[in-house]
Amino acid sequence: MSDTVSRRSALRLLGGAVTVAATATGTLANSARALSDTPASRRVEALTARLTLDEKIGLLHGADDPRSLGQAGYVPGVPRLSIPPLRLADGPAGVRVTAHATALPAPVLLASAFDPALAREYGEVIGREGRALGQDVLLSPMVNLIRTPYAGRNFETFSEDPLLAADLVAAEIDGIQSQGLIATVKHFALNNQEKDRTSIDVRIAEQPLRELELRGFEAAVAAGAGAVMGAYNKVNGTFACENKPILTDILRNGWHFDGWVMTDWFAAHSTVAALTAGLDMEMPSGNYFAAALKKAVLDGSVPEALVDRSVRRVLSVMDRFGLLDGSAPARPGRDPRAGARTALKVAKAGATLLHNRHATLPLTGRAARGIAVIGPTGTIPFVSGGGSAHVVPDHAQSPLDALRARAGHGARVGYALGEDLFGKPLPGTSAGADFEGQHVAPGATWTYDGTLTVAEDDEWTFHIHYSGDRPKVFLDGTELFPPAPGLGEFFTGGLIGAAPDGLTVRRGTLNLTAGEHRLTITAKGRDKGQLFRLRRTTGATRAVDVADAVRAARAAESVVLFAYEDATEGADRTTLGLPGHQSELIEAVAAANSRTTVVLNTSSCTTMPWLDRVGAVLQMYYPGQEGAEATAAVLFGDCDPGGRLTQTFPVSDDRHPVAGDPRRYPGVDGTEEYSEGIHLGYRWYDAEDEEPLFPFGHGLSYTRFEYAELSVVPDGDGLAVGFTVRNTGRRTGTTVAQVYLGPSPDLPLDQARRALAGYRRLELEPGREQRVTVRVSARSLSSWDPERHGWALGTGTREVSVGVSAREQHLVGHGRVRPRAAAGRP
């Protein structure tokens, strides 16, 4: 055990003792005295005693950074006491500041590797770069479960399975904090959707709350996360950031968390209630924890001891990371090459082959020498999702360039657009504007009042590209680009929200009749002036693009068609189908060439009505700055597709756990009910006997594996599951062995038909075999008993199966779980 881990563990145990003492005596003073037992705690106590009330309060809310680095938040320090400021940066897939950083693959792609060691390496890159880029706190990782397939931030988190999510978040936090950057696990708790996220009241029973959503957060606390971010939503009637049952009863008293709790940005709703419930810091400003908090202390509404408690929590974490005594190591320089290596490694490891008919992949022989690349994301690198996940990458190659480089000299790799994201020049307008590049001078207001002549009835999508304030554009009196609701103005997608030259893009679609239409535009130059373009796509232009793609497909030996779905914080998806007219494009191209591979750069699960007509489907999610090279490597078979699904893919929009019941999603009258209980994700598909498009854990290899010789034996308070895996194919390949556990016959509680209890990622050469032992823990064998408010071990004979997905089991056996000799915490 390292010194760092020993110190962290000691502090956490001490925090637990302090909580018990404080509860027993009912005083915060005893808590403070107990904390003075270590040099670090004495330092924190001494600083707290010397701080003025204003200085204390200044540590508990965000402020403007006098030298901002483009990060999300800033907390001033106290210079007279050498307490440094804190800079807080977003960072689910890399450090989000104005400077360049390694743009790692999205967390959902990392999770697809089923590899905690890789998650730790991923965290190390972010931790090192965060410190190198002047940051102290990372607002990541996110560990909310994937509950609804529509959630706009599913790409920022890991899985629908609590065990996998818990393993990965703990490993990533360990990696982040090993580099001296404070990690913040988020969003506590039940922020499982973006729609109405600031107001929705999530109603959930105790058993699913404990068994599912909280397991990842508990693992993050056990891993030593320095901070927790409270969620926007309500939990069982009370906003998460002033919710005593989760902030104090569970987080502090139950798990002995010794760090600080901050709000999500602008998620505070009160002063007294929030501080009393266990909130420590308001971000990014001080609407409730600045002047209002001082007033509450002075008028006696809040004991100053509660302020001191929050200050101690912040200072204690800062001290743990060497920020108070000067023992923090010097900030390192960035190592872009090392970051790029990890980004490439993760993208390859998480690449998930969903479908591969007639050995369409890997590309070999003639299929590798004559390729048609189709789709807008074939030439535009799709690095990351939008919102707080966006990173300014060091570089990003286009897939077309990567495929041409990999195909080599003499190969024919052509390209067709297929689906136009940014529009074509606007025809049929009256004179008076350059719609392909209209400049507006600083301080000027430019106007246009003219006509647009439409040749025939058609659906038109207008595209406005702009560098300053969005121009106001009206067609026949209707505004084409009105302000987006909620935070839509601040969070745009990682792909379609910006043109290749960096101009911001918005779109508006409507049906137009043939004839003249009045077009009016007002554009303001403001301080810096601006450039804007106005373009369109129509049914007629789409037909031309599709025809070009079909010709290219017919002329090629094989097709690689890149399809996209652009997700962002602040908005949920409205359908699981691909946006725009991509499905029609895929159908047309596959009809012209059956050796069509669809590469999906999507945030989450996707419906595929075209699946039976394409040769292969490769899920790459948002693959980061090295995504093009990784995609090419998998397509050509330079590496095995190593990923497996961490979420179930449904057949359609009406056949998944939250379909058809608005009370489950998106909620009714401001309330949402998690009435599926413990049956989240693949558990629901089992309970309902519903066939998914692709099950949890699914992913194909370019080779074959055989599983044999199952054994299940007691192992302490758990089970040891042994089996042998052999590569029976002709290529080196990767398999993810998955151990699933059946219900206990002795527990009168709702249980899943099958739940993931362990897994092991293996890479084997042809003909090689490996004996594997996966340990099933007491936690996985237990259920939460809401009557006892505690864990109940699931004793009796349990079915244990080993397979390669939740629906494909190769080995089935049984293990006997005996009651514990003495009660213990699983």
mmCIF file with all atom_site columns, N, CA and C in Angstrom, residues 11-13 15-17 19 143 185 188-189 209-224 228 245-259 779 784 791 825-826:
data_model
loop_
_atom_site.group_PDB
_atom_site.id
_atom_site.type_symbol
_atom_site.label_atom_id
_atom_site.label_alt_id
_atom_site.label_comp_id
_atom_site.label_asym_id
_atom_site.label_entity_id
_atom_site.label_seq_id
_atom_site.pdbx_PDB_ins_code
_atom_site.Cartn_x
_atom_site.Cartn_y
_atom_site.Cartn_z
_atom_site.occupancy
_atom_site.B_iso_or_equiv
_atom_site.pdbx_formal_charge
_atom_site.auth_seq_id
_atom_site.auth_comp_id
_atom_site.auth_asym_id
_atom_site.auth_atom_id
_atom_site.pdbx_PDB_model_num
ATOM 1   N N  . LEU A 1 11  ? -7.428  9.137  6.834   1.00 0.00 ? 11  LEU A N  1
ATOM 2   C CA . LEU A 1 11  ? -8.308  10.303 6.938   1.00 0.00 ? 11  LEU A CA 1
ATOM 3   C C  . LEU A 1 11  ? -9.764  9.905  6.831   1.00 0.00 ? 11  LEU A C  1
ATOM 4   N N  . ARG A 1 12  ? -10.052 8.923  5.940   1.00 0.00 ? 12  ARG A N  1
ATOM 5   C CA . ARG A 1 12  ? -11.445 8.527  5.773   1.00 0.00 ? 12  ARG A CA 1
ATOM 6   C C  . ARG A 1 12  ? -11.954 7.823  7.030   1.00 0.00 ? 12  ARG A C  1
ATOM 7   N N  . LEU A 1 13  ? -11.116 6.955  7.598   1.00 0.00 ? 13  LEU A N  1
ATOM 8   C CA . LEU A 1 13  ? -11.523 6.276  8.832   1.00 0.00 ? 13  LEU A CA 1
ATOM 9   C C  . LEU A 1 13  ? -11.730 7.286  9.963   1.00 0.00 ? 13  LEU A C  1
ATOM 10  N N  . GLY A 1 15  ? -12.611 10.353 9.529   1.00 0.00 ? 15  GLY A N  1
ATOM 11  C CA . GLY A 1 15  ? -13.863 11.047 9.249   1.00 0.00 ? 15  GLY A CA 1
ATOM 12  C C  . GLY A 1 15  ? -15.048 10.259 9.726   1.00 0.00 ? 15  GLY A C  1
ATOM 13  N N  . GLY A 1 16  ? -14.994 8.914  9.592   1.00 0.00 ? 16  GLY A N  1
ATOM 14  C CA . GLY A 1 16  ? -16.095 8.100  10.082  1.00 0.00 ? 16  GLY A CA 1
ATOM 15  C C  . GLY A 1 16  ? -16.224 8.183  11.590  1.00 0.00 ? 16  GLY A C  1
ATOM 16  N N  . ALA A 1 17  ? -15.072 8.147  12.288  1.00 0.00 ? 17  ALA A N  1
ATOM 17  C CA . ALA A 1 17  ? -15.113 8.263  13.747  1.00 0.00 ? 17  ALA A CA 1
ATOM 18  C C  . ALA A 1 17  ? -15.656 9.612  14.173  1.00 0.00 ? 17  ALA A C  1
ATOM 19  N N  . THR A 1 19  ? -17.784 11.463 12.534  1.00 0.00 ? 19  THR A N  1
ATOM 20  C CA . THR A 1 19  ? -19.230 11.496 12.312  1.00 0.00 ? 19  THR A CA 1
ATOM 21  C C  . THR A 1 19  ? -19.966 10.845 13.464  1.00 0.00 ? 19  THR A C  1
ATOM 22  N N  . VAL A 1 143 ? -20.769 9.436  -13.295 1.00 0.00 ? 143 VAL A N  1
ATOM 23  C CA . VAL A 1 143 ? -21.056 8.012  -13.101 1.00 0.00 ? 143 VAL A CA 1
ATOM 24  C C  . VAL A 1 143 ? -22.557 7.723  -13.025 1.00 0.00 ? 143 VAL A C  1
ATOM 25  N N  . VAL A 1 185 ? -16.656 13.522 -8.489  1.00 0.00 ? 185 VAL A N  1
ATOM 26  C CA . VAL A 1 185 ? -17.624 12.584 -9.057  1.00 0.00 ? 185 VAL A CA 1
ATOM 27  C C  . VAL A 1 185 ? -18.974 13.290 -9.162  1.00 0.00 ? 185 VAL A C  1
ATOM 28  N N  . PHE A 1 188 ? -24.570 13.901 -8.287  1.00 0.00 ? 188 PHE A N  1
ATOM 29  C CA . PHE A 1 188 ? -25.137 13.186 -7.158  1.00 0.00 ? 188 PHE A CA 1
ATOM 30  C C  . PHE A 1 188 ? -26.501 13.777 -6.810  1.00 0.00 ? 188 PHE A C  1
ATOM 31  N N  . ALA A 1 189 ? -27.541 13.102 -7.160  1.00 0.00 ? 189 ALA A N  1
ATOM 32  C CA . ALA A 1 189 ? -27.681 11.794 -7.776  1.00 0.00 ? 189 ALA A CA 1
ATOM 33  C C  . ALA A 1 189 ? -28.897 11.827 -8.693  1.00 0.00 ? 189 ALA A C  1
ATOM 34  N N  . LEU A 1 209 ? -32.463 2.601  -5.698  1.00 0.00 ? 209 LEU A N  1
ATOM 35  C CA . LEU A 1 209 ? -31.529 3.693  -5.464  1.00 0.00 ? 209 LEU A CA 1
ATOM 36  C C  . LEU A 1 209 ? -30.199 3.147  -4.972  1.00 0.00 ? 209 LEU A C  1
ATOM 37  N N  . ARG A 1 210 ? -30.245 2.277  -3.991  1.00 0.00 ? 210 ARG A N  1
ATOM 38  C CA . ARG A 1 210 ? -29.019 1.737  -3.402  1.00 0.00 ? 210 ARG A CA 1
ATOM 39  C C  . ARG A 1 210 ? -28.307 0.755  -4.323  1.00 0.00 ? 210 ARG A C  1
ATOM 40  N N  . GLU A 1 211 ? -29.055 -0.128 -4.954  1.00 0.00 ? 211 GLU A N  1
ATOM 41  C CA . GLU A 1 211 ? -28.430 -1.180 -5.746  1.00 0.00 ? 211 GLU A CA 1
ATOM 42  C C  . GLU A 1 211 ? -27.900 -0.674 -7.081  1.00 0.00 ? 211 GLU A C  1
ATOM 43  N N  . LEU A 1 212 ? -28.545 0.334  -7.638  1.00 0.00 ? 212 LEU A N  1
ATOM 44  C CA . LEU A 1 212 ? -28.197 0.754  -8.989  1.00 0.00 ? 212 LEU A CA 1
ATOM 45  C C  . LEU A 1 212 ? -27.423 2.072  -8.991  1.00 0.00 ? 212 LEU A C  1
ATOM 46  N N  . GLU A 1 213 ? -28.129 3.199  -8.881  1.00 0.00 ? 213 GLU A N  1
ATOM 47  C CA . GLU A 1 213 ? -27.514 4.501  -9.086  1.00 0.00 ? 213 GLU A CA 1
ATOM 48  C C  . GLU A 1 213 ? -26.395 4.811  -8.101  1.00 0.00 ? 213 GLU A C  1
ATOM 49  N N  . LEU A 1 214 ? -26.546 4.424  -6.840  1.00 0.00 ? 214 LEU A N  1
ATOM 50  C CA . LEU A 1 214 ? -25.566 4.850  -5.840  1.00 0.00 ? 214 LEU A CA 1
ATOM 51  C C  . LEU A 1 214 ? -24.306 3.996  -5.807  1.00 0.00 ? 214 LEU A C  1
ATOM 52  N N  . ARG A 1 215 ? -24.324 2.844  -6.450  1.00 0.00 ? 215 ARG A N  1
ATOM 53  C CA . ARG A 1 215 ? -23.158 1.975  -6.352  1.00 0.00 ? 215 ARG A CA 1
ATOM 54  C C  . ARG A 1 215 ? -21.907 2.642  -6.916  1.00 0.00 ? 215 ARG A C  1
ATOM 55  N N  . GLY A 1 216 ? -22.030 3.337  -8.031  1.00 0.00 ? 216 GLY A N  1
ATOM 56  C CA . GLY A 1 216 ? -20.884 4.012  -8.605  1.00 0.00 ? 216 GLY A CA 1
ATOM 57  C C  . GLY A 1 216 ? -20.376 5.145  -7.737  1.00 0.00 ? 216 GLY A C  1
ATOM 58  N N  . PHE A 1 217 ? -21.288 5.900  -7.139  1.00 0.00 ? 217 PHE A N  1
ATOM 59  C CA . PHE A 1 217 ? -20.876 7.000  -6.263  1.00 0.00 ? 217 PHE A CA 1
ATOM 60  C C  . PHE A 1 217 ? -20.185 6.457  -5.012  1.00 0.00 ? 217 PHE A C  1
ATOM 61  N N  . GLU A 1 218 ? -20.693 5.370  -4.476  1.00 0.00 ? 218 GLU A N  1
ATOM 62  C CA . GLU A 1 218 ? -20.053 4.772  -3.304  1.00 0.00 ? 218 GLU A CA 1
ATOM 63  C C  . GLU A 1 218 ? -18.638 4.310  -3.644  1.00 0.00 ? 218 GLU A C  1
ATOM 64  N N  . ALA A 1 219 ? -18.469 3.740  -4.834  1.00 0.00 ? 219 ALA A N  1
ATOM 65  C CA . ALA A 1 219 ? -17.132 3.315  -5.259  1.00 0.00 ? 219 ALA A CA 1
ATOM 66  C C  . ALA A 1 219 ? -16.206 4.507  -5.431  1.00 0.00 ? 219 ALA A C  1
ATOM 67  N N  . ALA A 1 220 ? -16.739 5.618  -5.916  1.00 0.00 ? 220 ALA A N  1
ATOM 68  C CA . ALA A 1 220 ? -15.927 6.828  -6.073  1.00 0.00 ? 220 ALA A CA 1
ATOM 69  C C  . ALA A 1 220 ? -15.461 7.350  -4.726  1.00 0.00 ? 220 ALA A C  1
ATOM 70  N N  . VAL A 1 221 ? -16.338 7.329  -3.741  1.00 0.00 ? 221 VAL A N  1
ATOM 71  C CA . VAL A 1 221 ? -15.968 7.761  -2.392  1.00 0.00 ? 221 VAL A CA 1
ATOM 72  C C  . VAL A 1 221 ? -14.902 6.828  -1.822  1.00 0.00 ? 221 VAL A C  1
ATOM 73  N N  . ALA A 1 222 ? -15.088 5.528  -1.999  1.00 0.00 ? 222 ALA A N  1
ATOM 74  C CA . ALA A 1 222 ? -14.099 4.571  -1.498  1.00 0.00 ? 222 ALA A CA 1
ATOM 75  C C  . ALA A 1 222 ? -12.747 4.762  -2.170  1.00 0.00 ? 222 ALA A C  1
ATOM 76  N N  . ALA A 1 223 ? -12.755 5.236  -3.420  1.00 0.00 ? 223 ALA A N  1
ATOM 77  C CA . ALA A 1 223 ? -11.506 5.488  -4.138  1.00 0.00 ? 223 ALA A CA 1
ATOM 78  C C  . ALA A 1 223 ? -10.848 6.792  -3.720  1.00 0.00 ? 223 ALA A C  1
ATOM 79  N N  . GLY A 1 224 ? -11.514 7.573  -2.860  1.00 0.00 ? 224 GLY A N  1
ATOM 80  C CA . GLY A 1 224 ? -10.908 8.789  -2.339  1.00 0.00 ? 224 GLY A CA 1
ATOM 81  C C  . GLY A 1 224 ? -11.213 10.051 -3.107  1.00 0.00 ? 224 GLY A C  1
ATOM 82  N N  . VAL A 1 228 ? -17.574 15.955 -4.543  1.00 0.00 ? 228 VAL A N  1
ATOM 83  C CA . VAL A 1 228 ? -18.806 15.420 -5.125  1.00 0.00 ? 228 VAL A CA 1
ATOM 84  C C  . VAL A 1 228 ? -19.601 16.602 -5.654  1.00 0.00 ? 228 VAL A C  1
ATOM 85  N N  . PRO A 1 245 ? -31.104 13.481 3.148   1.00 0.00 ? 245 PRO A N  1
ATOM 86  C CA . PRO A 1 245 ? -30.967 12.021 3.092   1.00 0.00 ? 245 PRO A CA 1
ATOM 87  C C  . PRO A 1 245 ? -29.811 11.542 2.221   1.00 0.00 ? 245 PRO A C  1
ATOM 88  N N  . ILE A 1 246 ? -29.522 12.240 1.114   1.00 0.00 ? 246 ILE A N  1
ATOM 89  C CA . ILE A 1 246 ? -28.408 11.759 0.293   1.00 0.00 ? 246 ILE A CA 1
ATOM 90  C C  . ILE A 1 246 ? -27.091 12.453 0.645   1.00 0.00 ? 246 ILE A C  1
ATOM 91  N N  . LEU A 1 247 ? -27.132 13.732 1.007   1.00 0.00 ? 247 LEU A N  1
ATOM 92  C CA . LEU A 1 247 ? -25.882 14.447 1.271   1.00 0.00 ? 247 LEU A CA 1
ATOM 93  C C  . LEU A 1 247 ? -25.285 14.125 2.634   1.00 0.00 ? 247 LEU A C  1
ATOM 94  N N  . THR A 1 248 ? -26.131 13.892 3.608   1.00 0.00 ? 248 THR A N  1
ATOM 95  C CA . THR A 1 248 ? -25.618 13.633 4.959   1.00 0.00 ? 248 THR A CA 1
ATOM 96  C C  . THR A 1 248 ? -25.841 12.182 5.390   1.00 0.00 ? 248 THR A C  1
ATOM 97  N N  . ASP A 1 249 ? -27.073 11.718 5.309   1.00 0.00 ? 249 ASP A N  1
ATOM 98  C CA . ASP A 1 249 ? -27.359 10.370 5.815   1.00 0.00 ? 249 ASP A CA 1
ATOM 99  C C  . ASP A 1 249 ? -26.596 9.298  5.041   1.00 0.00 ? 249 ASP A C  1
ATOM 100 N N  . ILE A 1 250 ? -26.553 9.421  3.723   1.00 0.00 ? 250 ILE A N  1
ATOM 101 C CA . ILE A 1 250 ? -25.872 8.412  2.910   1.00 0.00 ? 250 ILE A CA 1
ATOM 102 C C  . ILE A 1 250 ? -24.403 8.775  2.697   1.00 0.00 ? 250 ILE A C  1
ATOM 103 N N  . LEU A 1 251 ? -24.155 9.932  2.124   1.00 0.00 ? 251 LEU A N  1
ATOM 104 C CA . LEU A 1 251 ? -22.793 10.294 1.718   1.00 0.00 ? 251 LEU A CA 1
ATOM 105 C C  . LEU A 1 251 ? -21.852 10.427 2.909   1.00 0.00 ? 251 LEU A C  1
ATOM 106 N N  . ARG A 1 252 ? -22.278 11.153 3.937   1.00 0.00 ? 252 ARG A N  1
ATOM 107 C CA . ARG A 1 252 ? -21.389 11.402 5.093   1.00 0.00 ? 252 ARG A CA 1
ATOM 108 C C  . ARG A 1 252 ? -21.466 10.275 6.120   1.00 0.00 ? 252 ARG A C  1
ATOM 109 N N  . ASN A 1 253 ? -22.671 10.043 6.626   1.00 0.00 ? 253 ASN A N  1
ATOM 110 C CA . ASN A 1 253 ? -22.794 9.092  7.722   1.00 0.00 ? 253 ASN A CA 1
ATOM 111 C C  . ASN A 1 253 ? -22.672 7.650  7.254   1.00 0.00 ? 253 ASN A C  1
ATOM 112 N N  . GLY A 1 254 ? -23.167 7.382  6.052   1.00 0.00 ? 254 GLY A N  1
ATOM 113 C CA . GLY A 1 254 ? -23.114 6.008  5.554   1.00 0.00 ? 254 GLY A CA 1
ATOM 114 C C  . GLY A 1 254 ? -21.774 5.639  4.946   1.00 0.00 ? 254 GLY A C  1
ATOM 115 N N  . TRP A 1 255 ? -21.230 6.510  4.104   1.00 0.00 ? 255 TRP A N  1
ATOM 116 C CA . TRP A 1 255 ? -19.996 6.186  3.376   1.00 0.00 ? 255 TRP A CA 1
ATOM 117 C C  . TRP A 1 255 ? -18.773 6.884  3.939   1.00 0.00 ? 255 TRP A C  1
ATOM 118 N N  . HIS A 1 256 ? -18.953 7.773  4.915   1.00 0.00 ? 256 HIS A N  1
ATOM 119 C CA . HIS A 1 256 ? -17.837 8.477  5.557   1.00 0.00 ? 256 HIS A CA 1
ATOM 120 C C  . HIS A 1 256 ? -17.043 9.323  4.564   1.00 0.00 ? 256 HIS A C  1
ATOM 121 N N  . PHE A 1 257 ? -17.735 9.975  3.666   1.00 0.00 ? 257 PHE A N  1
ATOM 122 C CA . PHE A 1 257 ? -17.081 10.876 2.716   1.00 0.00 ? 257 PHE A CA 1
ATOM 123 C C  . PHE A 1 257 ? -16.484 12.050 3.468   1.00 0.00 ? 257 PHE A C  1
ATOM 124 N N  . ASP A 1 258 ? -15.204 12.357 3.170   1.00 0.00 ? 258 ASP A N  1
ATOM 125 C CA . ASP A 1 258 ? -14.522 13.418 3.908   1.00 0.00 ? 258 ASP A CA 1
ATOM 126 C C  . ASP A 1 258 ? -14.093 14.582 3.012   1.00 0.00 ? 258 ASP A C  1
ATOM 127 N N  . GLY A 1 259 ? -14.609 14.622 1.784   1.00 0.00 ? 259 GLY A N  1
ATOM 128 C CA . GLY A 1 259 ? -14.319 15.737 0.903   1.00 0.00 ? 259 GLY A CA 1
ATOM 129 C C  . GLY A 1 259 ? -15.406 16.788 0.969   1.00 0.00 ? 259 GLY A C  1
ATOM 130 N N  . ARG A 1 779 ? -20.984 -8.027 -2.216  1.00 0.00 ? 779 ARG A N  1
ATOM 131 C CA . ARG A 1 779 ? -21.893 -6.977 -2.661  1.00 0.00 ? 779 ARG A CA 1
ATOM 132 C C  . ARG A 1 779 ? -22.735 -7.457 -3.845  1.00 0.00 ? 779 ARG A C  1
ATOM 133 N N  . TRP A 1 784 ? -30.424 -4.923 -1.435  1.00 0.00 ? 784 TRP A N  1
ATOM 134 C CA . TRP A 1 784 ? -30.732 -3.953 -0.406  1.00 0.00 ? 784 TRP A CA 1
ATOM 135 C C  . TRP A 1 784 ? -32.137 -4.209 0.125   1.00 0.00 ? 784 TRP A C  1
ATOM 136 N N  . TRP A 1 791 ? -27.942 -4.129 3.659   1.00 0.00 ? 791 TRP A N  1
ATOM 137 C CA . TRP A 1 791 ? -27.698 -5.176 2.678   1.00 0.00 ? 791 TRP A CA 1
ATOM 138 C C  . TRP A 1 791 ? -28.051 -6.541 3.241   1.00 0.00 ? 791 TRP A C  1
ATOM 139 N N  . ARG A 1 825 ? -20.516 -5.878 6.580   1.00 0.00 ? 825 ARG A N  1
ATOM 140 C CA . ARG A 1 825 ? -20.935 -5.011 5.490   1.00 0.00 ? 825 ARG A CA 1
ATOM 141 C C  . ARG A 1 825 ? -20.388 -5.550 4.175   1.00 0.00 ? 825 ARG A C  1
ATOM 142 N N  . PRO A 1 826 ? -21.249 -5.807 3.149   1.00 0.00 ? 826 PRO A N  1
ATOM 143 C CA . PRO A 1 826 ? -20.746 -6.362 1.901   1.00 0.00 ? 826 PRO A CA 1
ATOM 144 C C  . PRO A 1 826 ? -19.924 -5.355 1.141   1.00 0.00 ? 826 PRO A C  1
#
